[in-house]
Short mmCIF file of C-alpha atoms in Angstrom, two decimals:
data_model
loop_
_atom_site.label_atom_id
_atom_site.label_comp_id
_atom_site.label_asym_id
_atom_site.label_seq_id
_atom_site.Cartn_x
_atom_site.Cartn_y
_atom_site.Cartn_z
CA MET A 183 23.89 9.67 -19.97
CA THR A 184 21.58 9.31 -17.01
CA ASN A 185 22.61 11.16 -13.87
CA ALA A 186 20.32 10.38 -10.96
CA ILE A 187 20.15 9.99 -7.20
CA LEU A 188 17.35 7.84 -5.80
CA ALA A 189 17.19 8.25 -2.03
CA SER A 190 15.16 6.15 0.40
CA THR A 191 14.06 9.13 2.47
CA SER A 192 14.23 12.92 2.43
CA THR A 193 14.88 13.24 6.13
CA LEU A 194 16.88 11.35 8.73
CA HIS A 195 15.69 11.15 12.32
CA GLY A 196 16.68 14.28 14.26
CA GLN A 197 17.78 16.18 11.15
CA GLY A 198 16.25 18.88 8.95
CA TYR A 199 14.57 18.24 5.59
CA LEU A 200 17.17 16.98 3.04
CA GLU A 201 19.99 17.89 5.47
CA TYR A 202 22.00 14.68 5.02
CA LEU A 203 21.67 14.93 1.23
CA LEU A 204 22.94 18.51 0.82
CA PRO A 205 26.49 17.51 -0.26
CA VAL A 206 24.97 15.02 -2.71
CA ILE A 207 22.61 17.68 -4.06
CA GLU A 208 25.47 20.10 -4.53
CA GLU A 209 27.43 17.56 -6.55
CA LEU A 210 24.46 16.25 -8.55
CA TYR A 211 23.40 19.68 -9.80
CA TRP A 212 26.92 21.10 -10.17
CA ASN A 213 26.29 22.54 -13.62
CA THR A 214 22.76 23.81 -13.20
CA SER A 215 21.40 26.51 -10.93
CA GLU A 216 17.65 26.33 -11.58
CA ILE A 217 15.94 23.05 -10.81
CA ILE A 218 12.35 21.96 -11.45
CA PHE A 219 10.53 20.62 -8.39
CA ILE A 220 7.70 18.11 -8.76
CA PRO A 221 5.45 18.50 -5.68
CA PHE A 222 2.63 16.21 -6.87
CA ALA A 223 3.01 13.59 -4.09
CA ARG A 224 1.84 16.29 -1.60
CA PRO A 225 2.77 14.73 1.77
CA GLY A 226 -0.01 15.28 4.30
CA GLY A 227 -2.13 16.99 1.66
CA ILE A 228 -0.20 20.31 1.71
CA THR A 229 -0.48 22.57 -1.34
CA HIS A 230 1.98 22.53 -4.24
CA ASN A 231 3.15 26.01 -3.24
CA GLU A 232 3.72 25.07 0.41
CA TYR A 233 5.67 21.98 -0.59
CA THR A 234 7.74 23.90 -3.14
CA THR A 235 8.60 26.55 -0.54
CA LYS A 236 9.77 23.88 1.89
CA ALA A 237 12.00 22.22 -0.71
CA ALA A 238 13.30 25.55 -2.04
CA GLU A 239 14.42 26.54 1.47
CA ALA A 240 16.56 23.42 1.70
CA PHE A 241 18.04 23.89 -1.79
CA GLN A 242 18.78 27.55 -0.99
CA LYS A 243 21.39 26.28 1.52
CA VAL A 244 23.52 25.07 -1.39
CA ASN A 245 22.61 28.07 -3.54
CA LYS A 246 20.29 26.22 -5.85
CA LYS A 247 17.02 27.75 -7.05
CA LEU A 248 13.95 25.52 -7.11
CA LYS A 249 10.75 26.24 -9.06
CA GLY A 250 7.58 24.14 -8.87
CA ILE A 251 6.57 22.48 -12.14
CA HIS A 252 3.05 23.85 -11.58
CA GLU A 253 4.46 27.38 -11.90
CA TYR A 254 5.54 26.90 -15.53
CA SER A 255 3.13 27.86 -18.33
CA SER A 256 4.44 24.85 -20.27
CA PRO A 257 5.71 22.12 -17.96
CA VAL A 258 6.64 19.89 -20.94
CA GLU A 259 8.76 22.68 -22.44
CA ALA A 260 10.34 23.28 -19.02
CA LEU A 261 11.28 19.60 -18.66
CA ARG A 262 12.73 19.65 -22.17
CA ASN A 263 15.07 22.52 -21.33
CA THR A 264 15.99 21.98 -17.70
CA GLY A 265 19.31 20.78 -16.34
CA GLY A 266 17.83 19.40 -13.13
CA ILE A 267 14.70 17.90 -11.59
CA PHE A 268 13.73 16.95 -8.03
CA THR A 269 10.67 14.87 -7.17
CA GLY A 270 9.75 14.98 -3.49
CA GLY A 271 8.08 12.29 -1.40
CA GLY A 272 4.52 11.83 -0.21
CA ASN A 273 1.96 9.46 -1.67
CA THR A 274 3.16 7.48 -4.69
CA PHE A 275 -0.36 6.78 -6.03
CA LEU A 276 -1.06 10.51 -6.05
CA LEU A 277 2.30 11.32 -7.64
CA VAL A 278 1.86 8.77 -10.44
CA SER A 279 -1.77 9.80 -11.03
CA GLU A 280 -0.80 13.45 -11.36
CA LEU A 281 2.14 12.72 -13.66
CA TYR A 282 -0.15 10.77 -16.00
CA ARG A 283 -3.04 13.24 -15.72
CA ASN A 284 -0.73 16.08 -16.73
CA ASN A 285 0.88 13.97 -19.49
CA LEU A 286 4.27 14.41 -17.87
CA MET A 287 5.45 10.83 -17.28
CA LEU A 288 7.00 10.47 -20.75
CA PRO A 289 8.49 14.00 -20.94
CA LEU A 290 10.02 13.44 -17.50
CA ARG A 291 11.53 10.13 -18.65
CA GLU A 292 12.91 11.79 -21.79
CA SER A 293 14.37 14.68 -19.84
CA ILE A 294 16.25 12.26 -17.56
CA SER A 295 17.45 10.16 -20.53
CA ARG A 296 18.73 13.35 -22.17
CA GLY A 297 20.87 13.96 -19.08
CA ALA A 298 18.89 16.26 -16.78
CA ALA A 299 20.16 15.55 -13.26
CA TYR A 300 17.38 13.82 -11.27
CA LEU A 301 16.89 13.53 -7.54
CA GLY A 302 14.08 11.49 -6.05
CA THR A 303 13.26 10.93 -2.39
CA SER A 304 10.79 8.32 -1.13
CA ALA A 305 7.84 8.45 -3.64
CA GLY A 306 10.18 10.30 -6.04
CA THR A 307 12.53 7.32 -5.77
CA ASN A 308 9.78 4.76 -6.12
CA ILE A 309 8.96 6.12 -9.58
CA GLY A 310 12.62 5.66 -10.54
CA GLY A 311 11.93 1.90 -10.68
CA LEU A 312 10.17 -0.03 -13.45
CA THR A 313 6.82 0.16 -11.67
CA MET A 314 5.42 1.73 -8.49
CA GLN A 315 4.25 -1.66 -7.26
CA THR A 316 6.66 -1.89 -4.34
CA THR A 317 5.46 1.33 -2.73
CA ASN A 318 4.43 1.32 0.94
CA ASP A 319 1.70 3.90 0.36
CA MET A 320 -2.06 3.64 0.53
CA PRO A 321 -3.97 3.67 -2.77
CA ILE A 322 -5.70 6.97 -1.99
CA VAL A 323 -6.34 7.61 -5.69
CA TYR A 324 -6.66 5.27 -8.72
CA PRO A 325 -3.82 5.90 -11.18
CA PRO A 326 -4.18 5.02 -14.89
CA GLY A 327 -1.35 2.51 -14.53
CA PHE A 328 1.53 1.41 -12.29
CA LYS A 329 4.36 1.76 -14.86
CA THR A 330 6.91 4.38 -13.89
CA LEU A 331 10.17 5.91 -15.14
CA GLY A 332 12.47 2.90 -15.21
CA ILE A 333 15.62 4.91 -14.47
CA VAL A 334 16.86 1.60 -13.04
CA PRO A 335 15.95 -1.85 -14.48
CA PHE A 336 14.35 -3.09 -11.25
CA ASN A 337 11.90 -1.96 -8.58
CA ILE A 338 12.71 -0.07 -5.39
CA ASN A 339 11.20 -0.31 -1.93
CA PRO A 340 12.09 2.94 -0.12
CA HIS A 341 11.99 3.21 3.69
CA TYR A 342 12.88 -0.48 3.76
CA LEU A 343 12.19 -1.84 7.23
CA ASP A 344 13.61 -5.05 8.67
CA PRO A 345 11.16 -7.44 10.36
CA ASP A 346 10.75 -6.75 14.07
CA ASN A 347 11.15 -10.19 15.65
CA SER A 348 9.76 -8.98 18.96
CA SER A 349 6.49 -7.81 17.38
CA THR A 350 3.20 -9.58 18.08
CA HIS A 351 1.53 -7.73 15.20
CA LYS A 352 0.20 -10.10 12.53
CA GLY A 353 0.17 -7.68 9.61
CA GLU A 354 2.57 -8.69 6.84
CA THR A 355 6.25 -7.73 7.23
CA ARG A 356 7.88 -5.78 4.41
CA GLU A 357 9.73 -8.92 3.35
CA THR A 358 6.45 -10.86 3.14
CA ARG A 359 4.90 -8.09 1.05
CA ILE A 360 7.81 -8.19 -1.40
CA ARG A 361 7.53 -11.99 -1.58
CA GLU A 362 3.86 -11.51 -2.51
CA PHE A 363 4.98 -9.06 -5.21
CA HIS A 364 7.25 -11.78 -6.59
CA SER A 365 4.44 -14.32 -6.68
CA ILE A 366 3.16 -12.30 -9.66
CA ASN A 367 6.06 -10.14 -10.89
CA SER A 368 9.61 -11.03 -11.88
CA GLN A 369 11.82 -7.93 -11.61
CA PRO A 370 14.25 -7.70 -8.65
CA VAL A 371 13.46 -5.30 -5.78
CA VAL A 372 16.03 -3.24 -3.90
CA GLY A 373 15.02 -2.66 -0.27
CA LEU A 374 16.63 0.71 0.40
CA ARG A 375 17.07 1.56 4.08
CA GLU A 376 16.75 5.12 5.34
CA GLY A 377 20.05 6.91 4.83
CA SER A 378 20.86 4.92 1.67
CA TRP A 379 20.56 6.03 -1.93
CA LEU A 380 21.27 4.70 -5.39
CA GLN A 381 23.57 6.67 -7.65
CA VAL A 382 22.93 6.22 -11.36
CA LYS A 383 25.71 7.65 -13.49
CA ASP A 384 25.79 6.81 -17.18
CA ASN A 385 25.34 3.04 -17.10
CA LYS A 386 26.59 2.47 -13.57
CA ILE A 387 24.27 1.97 -10.60
CA SER A 388 25.87 2.00 -7.12
CA LEU A 389 24.57 1.80 -3.57
CA LYS A 390 25.60 4.86 -1.53
CA GLY A 391 25.40 5.85 2.14
CA SER A 392 26.77 3.79 5.00
CA LEU A 393 24.20 0.99 5.22
CA SER A 394 23.74 -2.26 3.33
CA ALA A 395 20.68 -2.81 1.16
CA ARG A 396 18.52 -5.92 0.80
CA ILE A 397 18.04 -7.49 -2.61
CA PHE A 398 14.96 -9.55 -3.42
CA LYS A 399 14.82 -11.77 -6.49
CA LYS A 400 11.90 -13.95 -7.50
CA ASP A 401 12.21 -17.48 -6.06
CA LYS A 402 15.57 -16.68 -4.40
CA VAL A 403 16.58 -16.13 -0.79
CA PRO A 404 16.97 -12.35 -0.18
CA PHE A 405 20.53 -11.14 0.39
CA GLU A 406 22.45 -8.06 1.55
CA ILE A 407 24.79 -5.90 -0.49
CA ASP A 408 27.29 -3.50 1.05
CA ALA A 409 27.52 0.22 0.37
CA GLU A 410 29.50 1.04 -2.80
CA THR A 411 28.39 -2.21 -4.46
CA ASP A 412 27.90 -1.87 -8.21
CA ILE A 413 24.43 -3.25 -9.06
CA SER A 414 24.36 -2.24 -12.71
CA ASP A 415 23.73 -5.87 -13.70
CA LEU A 416 20.70 -6.34 -11.44
CA ASN A 417 17.69 -6.94 -13.65
CA MET B 119 -30.86 -8.45 6.22
CA THR B 120 -27.09 -8.34 6.13
CA ASN B 121 -25.33 -10.67 8.54
CA ALA B 122 -21.57 -10.16 8.49
CA ILE B 123 -18.43 -10.28 10.60
CA LEU B 124 -15.50 -8.15 9.45
CA ALA B 125 -12.40 -9.08 11.47
CA SER B 126 -9.11 -7.20 11.54
CA THR B 127 -7.00 -10.36 11.45
CA SER B 128 -7.40 -14.11 11.04
CA THR B 129 -4.85 -14.99 13.68
CA LEU B 130 -3.82 -13.63 17.06
CA HIS B 131 -0.22 -13.84 18.22
CA GLY B 132 0.51 -17.24 19.71
CA GLN B 133 -2.76 -18.78 18.51
CA GLY B 134 -3.81 -21.02 15.63
CA TYR B 135 -5.46 -19.82 12.42
CA LEU B 136 -8.95 -18.41 13.19
CA GLU B 137 -8.75 -19.82 16.74
CA TYR B 138 -10.08 -16.72 18.54
CA LEU B 139 -12.93 -16.43 16.03
CA LEU B 140 -14.27 -19.98 16.32
CA PRO B 141 -17.18 -19.10 18.68
CA VAL B 142 -18.06 -16.19 16.39
CA ILE B 143 -17.92 -18.46 13.33
CA GLU B 144 -20.18 -20.99 15.03
CA GLU B 145 -22.77 -18.32 15.78
CA LEU B 146 -22.52 -16.56 12.40
CA TYR B 147 -23.14 -19.70 10.35
CA TRP B 148 -25.65 -21.29 12.77
CA ASN B 149 -28.12 -22.20 10.06
CA THR B 150 -25.77 -23.27 7.28
CA SER B 151 -23.34 -26.15 7.16
CA GLU B 152 -21.61 -25.63 3.79
CA ILE B 153 -19.76 -22.37 3.32
CA ILE B 154 -18.04 -20.97 0.21
CA PHE B 155 -14.42 -19.95 0.72
CA ILE B 156 -12.86 -17.23 -1.42
CA PRO B 157 -9.08 -17.89 -1.48
CA PHE B 158 -8.20 -15.26 -4.12
CA ALA B 159 -6.01 -13.09 -1.84
CA ARG B 160 -3.52 -16.00 -1.68
CA PRO B 161 -1.24 -15.01 1.23
CA GLY B 162 2.39 -15.69 0.37
CA GLY B 163 1.39 -16.87 -3.09
CA ILE B 164 0.06 -20.29 -1.97
CA THR B 165 -2.40 -22.08 -4.28
CA HIS B 166 -6.16 -21.82 -3.97
CA ASN B 167 -6.29 -25.47 -2.94
CA GLU B 168 -3.64 -25.09 -0.23
CA TYR B 169 -5.39 -22.03 1.18
CA THR B 170 -8.79 -23.74 1.09
CA THR B 171 -7.41 -26.77 2.93
CA LYS B 172 -5.97 -24.54 5.65
CA ALA B 173 -9.25 -22.69 6.15
CA ALA B 174 -11.32 -25.89 5.97
CA GLU B 175 -9.24 -27.42 8.77
CA ALA B 176 -10.13 -24.52 11.05
CA PHE B 177 -13.82 -24.61 10.14
CA GLN B 178 -13.89 -28.37 10.71
CA LYS B 179 -13.35 -27.65 14.42
CA VAL B 180 -16.86 -26.19 14.62
CA ASN B 181 -18.27 -28.81 12.21
CA LYS B 182 -18.58 -26.50 9.25
CA LYS B 183 -17.70 -27.63 5.73
CA LEU B 184 -15.77 -25.19 3.54
CA LYS B 185 -15.48 -25.44 -0.25
CA GLY B 186 -13.31 -23.16 -2.40
CA ILE B 187 -15.21 -20.99 -4.89
CA HIS B 188 -12.76 -22.18 -7.58
CA GLU B 189 -14.13 -25.72 -7.11
CA TYR B 190 -17.64 -24.82 -8.29
CA SER B 191 -18.53 -25.19 -11.98
CA SER B 192 -20.65 -22.05 -11.65
CA PRO B 193 -19.35 -19.76 -8.91
CA VAL B 194 -22.14 -17.21 -9.59
CA GLU B 195 -24.78 -19.89 -9.14
CA ALA B 196 -23.02 -21.07 -5.97
CA LEU B 197 -23.04 -17.56 -4.51
CA ARG B 198 -26.72 -17.22 -5.38
CA ASN B 199 -27.64 -20.34 -3.42
CA THR B 200 -25.25 -20.37 -0.49
CA GLY B 201 -26.04 -19.61 3.12
CA GLY B 202 -22.48 -18.59 4.00
CA ILE B 203 -19.26 -17.11 2.58
CA PHE B 204 -15.79 -16.59 4.01
CA THR B 205 -13.11 -14.44 2.34
CA GLY B 206 -9.63 -15.00 3.72
CA GLY B 207 -6.78 -12.52 3.98
CA GLY B 208 -3.69 -11.99 1.87
CA ASN B 209 -3.15 -9.27 -0.71
CA THR B 210 -6.15 -6.98 -1.23
CA PHE B 211 -5.08 -5.87 -4.74
CA LEU B 212 -4.95 -9.49 -5.83
CA LEU B 213 -8.28 -10.31 -4.17
CA VAL B 214 -10.07 -7.36 -5.80
CA SER B 215 -8.47 -8.05 -9.20
CA GLU B 216 -9.58 -11.68 -9.12
CA LEU B 217 -13.11 -10.83 -7.97
CA TYR B 218 -13.49 -8.43 -10.90
CA ARG B 219 -11.72 -10.70 -13.41
CA ASN B 220 -14.09 -13.53 -12.54
CA ASN B 221 -17.11 -11.19 -12.56
CA LEU B 222 -17.86 -12.07 -8.95
CA MET B 223 -17.84 -8.69 -7.17
CA LEU B 224 -21.51 -7.96 -7.89
CA PRO B 225 -22.79 -11.54 -7.30
CA LEU B 226 -20.91 -11.54 -3.99
CA ARG B 227 -22.50 -8.23 -3.00
CA GLU B 228 -25.93 -9.52 -3.95
CA SER B 229 -25.46 -12.74 -2.03
CA ILE B 230 -24.58 -10.81 1.13
CA SER B 231 -27.52 -8.40 0.66
CA ARG B 232 -29.83 -11.40 0.29
CA GLY B 233 -28.66 -12.59 3.73
CA ALA B 234 -25.82 -15.06 3.15
CA ALA B 235 -23.68 -14.93 6.30
CA TYR B 236 -20.32 -13.31 5.47
CA LEU B 237 -17.02 -13.50 7.30
CA GLY B 238 -14.01 -11.48 6.19
CA THR B 239 -10.56 -11.39 7.74
CA SER B 240 -7.88 -8.84 6.82
CA ALA B 241 -8.16 -8.41 3.00
CA GLY B 242 -11.60 -10.05 3.23
CA THR B 243 -12.57 -7.31 5.68
CA ASN B 244 -11.03 -4.55 3.62
CA ILE B 245 -13.41 -5.35 0.77
CA GLY B 246 -16.33 -5.02 3.20
CA GLY B 247 -15.75 -1.25 3.10
CA LEU B 248 -16.80 1.17 0.35
CA THR B 249 -13.40 0.96 -1.34
CA MET B 250 -10.14 -0.94 -0.83
CA GLN B 251 -8.22 2.33 -0.59
CA THR B 252 -7.29 1.98 3.07
CA THR B 253 -5.51 -1.35 2.61
CA ASN B 254 -1.96 -1.76 3.91
CA ASP B 255 -0.98 -4.03 1.03
CA MET B 256 1.41 -3.54 -1.86
CA PRO B 257 -0.11 -2.99 -5.31
CA ILE B 258 1.32 -6.24 -6.70
CA VAL B 259 -1.31 -6.31 -9.45
CA TYR B 260 -3.39 -3.57 -11.14
CA PRO B 261 -7.10 -4.04 -10.38
CA PRO B 262 -9.79 -2.63 -12.71
CA GLY B 263 -11.00 -0.40 -9.88
CA PHE B 264 -10.84 0.18 -6.13
CA LYS B 265 -14.61 0.00 -5.41
CA THR B 266 -15.53 -2.91 -3.13
CA LEU B 267 -18.58 -4.46 -1.45
CA GLY B 268 -19.78 -1.62 0.76
CA ILE B 269 -21.21 -3.93 3.43
CA VAL B 270 -20.58 -0.96 5.72
CA PRO B 271 -20.95 2.71 4.62
CA PHE B 272 -17.32 3.60 5.38
CA ASN B 273 -13.79 2.28 4.82
CA ILE B 274 -11.86 -0.10 7.07
CA ASN B 275 -8.17 -0.23 7.90
CA PRO B 276 -7.47 -3.74 9.21
CA HIS B 277 -4.38 -4.55 11.31
CA TYR B 278 -4.59 -0.97 12.58
CA LEU B 279 -1.31 -0.06 14.22
CA ASP B 280 -0.76 2.81 16.66
CA PRO B 281 2.21 5.11 16.01
CA ASP B 282 5.39 3.96 17.74
CA ASN B 283 6.64 7.11 19.42
CA SER B 284 10.05 5.57 20.08
CA SER B 285 10.65 4.86 16.38
CA THR B 286 13.28 6.74 14.39
CA HIS B 287 11.84 5.42 11.12
CA LYS B 288 10.64 8.23 8.84
CA GLY B 289 8.14 6.25 6.78
CA GLU B 290 4.57 7.45 7.24
CA THR B 291 2.63 6.20 10.28
CA ARG B 292 -0.72 4.52 9.69
CA GLU B 293 -2.45 7.65 10.98
CA THR B 294 -0.54 9.82 8.48
CA ARG B 295 -1.50 7.49 5.64
CA ILE B 296 -5.17 7.71 6.57
CA ARG B 297 -4.88 11.51 6.77
CA GLU B 298 -3.48 11.43 3.20
CA PHE B 299 -6.49 9.29 2.21
CA HIS B 300 -8.74 12.03 3.59
CA SER B 301 -6.96 14.74 1.65
CA ILE B 302 -8.74 13.24 -1.40
CA ASN B 303 -11.61 11.08 -0.09
CA SER B 304 -14.43 11.84 2.31
CA GLN B 305 -15.76 8.60 3.82
CA PRO B 306 -14.83 7.78 7.45
CA VAL B 307 -12.25 5.09 8.15
CA VAL B 308 -12.40 2.62 11.03
CA GLY B 309 -8.93 1.61 12.26
CA LEU B 310 -9.60 -1.94 13.48
CA ARG B 311 -6.96 -3.31 15.84
CA GLU B 312 -6.02 -6.99 15.82
CA GLY B 313 -8.51 -8.92 17.94
CA SER B 314 -11.38 -6.56 17.01
CA TRP B 315 -14.19 -7.14 14.54
CA LEU B 316 -17.28 -5.39 13.28
CA GLN B 317 -20.59 -7.18 13.53
CA VAL B 318 -23.15 -6.16 10.92
CA LYS B 319 -26.59 -7.48 11.72
CA ASP B 320 -29.54 -6.14 9.77
CA ASN B 321 -28.95 -2.39 9.96
CA LYS B 322 -26.83 -2.40 13.10
CA ILE B 323 -23.03 -2.17 13.03
CA SER B 324 -21.20 -2.78 16.32
CA LEU B 325 -17.58 -3.00 17.38
CA LYS B 326 -16.76 -6.37 18.97
CA GLY B 327 -13.77 -7.84 20.79
CA SER B 328 -12.14 -6.31 23.85
CA LEU B 329 -10.25 -3.39 22.30
CA SER B 330 -11.26 0.10 21.29
CA ALA B 331 -11.12 1.16 17.62
CA ARG B 332 -9.93 4.43 16.13
CA ILE B 333 -12.26 6.48 13.98
CA PHE B 334 -10.94 8.85 11.33
CA LYS B 335 -13.15 11.48 9.73
CA LYS B 336 -12.08 13.96 7.10
CA ASP B 337 -10.86 17.22 8.66
CA LYS B 338 -11.58 15.98 12.21
CA VAL B 339 -9.33 14.87 15.04
CA PRO B 340 -9.35 11.02 15.19
CA PHE B 341 -11.07 9.51 18.22
CA GLU B 342 -11.51 6.18 20.00
CA ILE B 343 -14.69 4.17 20.39
CA ASP B 344 -15.10 1.40 22.96
CA ALA B 345 -16.03 -2.19 22.24
CA GLU B 346 -19.82 -2.69 21.88
CA THR B 347 -20.26 0.82 20.47
CA ASP B 348 -23.00 1.06 17.84
CA ILE B 349 -21.52 2.78 14.77
CA SER B 350 -24.48 2.28 12.44
CA ASP B 351 -24.64 6.05 11.86
CA LEU B 352 -21.01 6.41 10.82
CA ASN B 353 -20.95 7.51 7.19
#
């Protein structure tokens, strides 16, 4: 009875934080008013309190109360009882390290399996995949492993960026990096463009937003899927 | 008596593989004719033999013979006796994993300390820093650690890319990623643009090529250094 939204980005160009997702947030958390926020990815190194305040201000606009997981005396107990969770973006290595260090990866997984509504953006979406290995982030800290929540049976590349054919830069394109991933790993990867999100409802996984997404399978030519496509069978 | 070249990229736009570095290669390996190639980073998942052939063809142009480290019956022995080593680019996580898995990280470090001439490009340059944590690559494999050769007393970000102020993409810029690195780590980072390299000769470290490089220090405003600047004291 999973109920999750995995969004490529928190913020669209020229908009406020989470602005484009507010209707989605309202619908996702329709039957819960207090939501646990996981600020561990700490974008730009801000404190957990600063990050929680920023997210809470956005949620306030749809009358939802947000409380940082670091504010609970027993975070495991809180995850067990909550109706909703939001994991914000930042650095995926830091997020995964902190989830493991605080022994929260499994309780978080269980809470989502039980039906707690889950929203992830960017790094929070990356951990919705089988592993964090298709993150774009720098390895600023060494996590105890790369395995993540597996809300979906594949990996996700948030902030997916098409190759710039006019570029003279010789660093790898995103597509090349994902091909390298597939030289060692076998699960499919969904390249999720900014403004797109995956909706996971019970056993159905659909692409939402107005853009297409790019699907990468090992040893196959990548292809596009349109918005509203059902990708429940992608694995 | 370290003698190393750490180059941002192997290939400049519109040029052949290693073309712009050929005069540097000729000078670096002046007193050795057979050089060990480390193909472990395997760009695009090509085989060690394919990668070695590609690199050997470039080295042939300056009459240098290249032999893949995987071709030696005792790679440790080979590193102990060689006068020159070249580590090619690709995926840094894969390179570091393979160096550790084959117990070659320490022998490689020792060989370079002893005076074997070392050339790194891209991933091969990344491992010249204290840790691989300022790589741009995807974590396609889980290495046993992030510590690398420490040929220089700081970290390197190869293929350094300036922020594109016209972009509407909300993924982190390179500068933001390095700031995140410094929210947890303290060593300086040299952002090395394509076409630039560091020359390490005895105890002197200099920026070479025609471009400036960007220096990032924890809690400081990043700044530029010109080509030919001596950065031996950066640590």
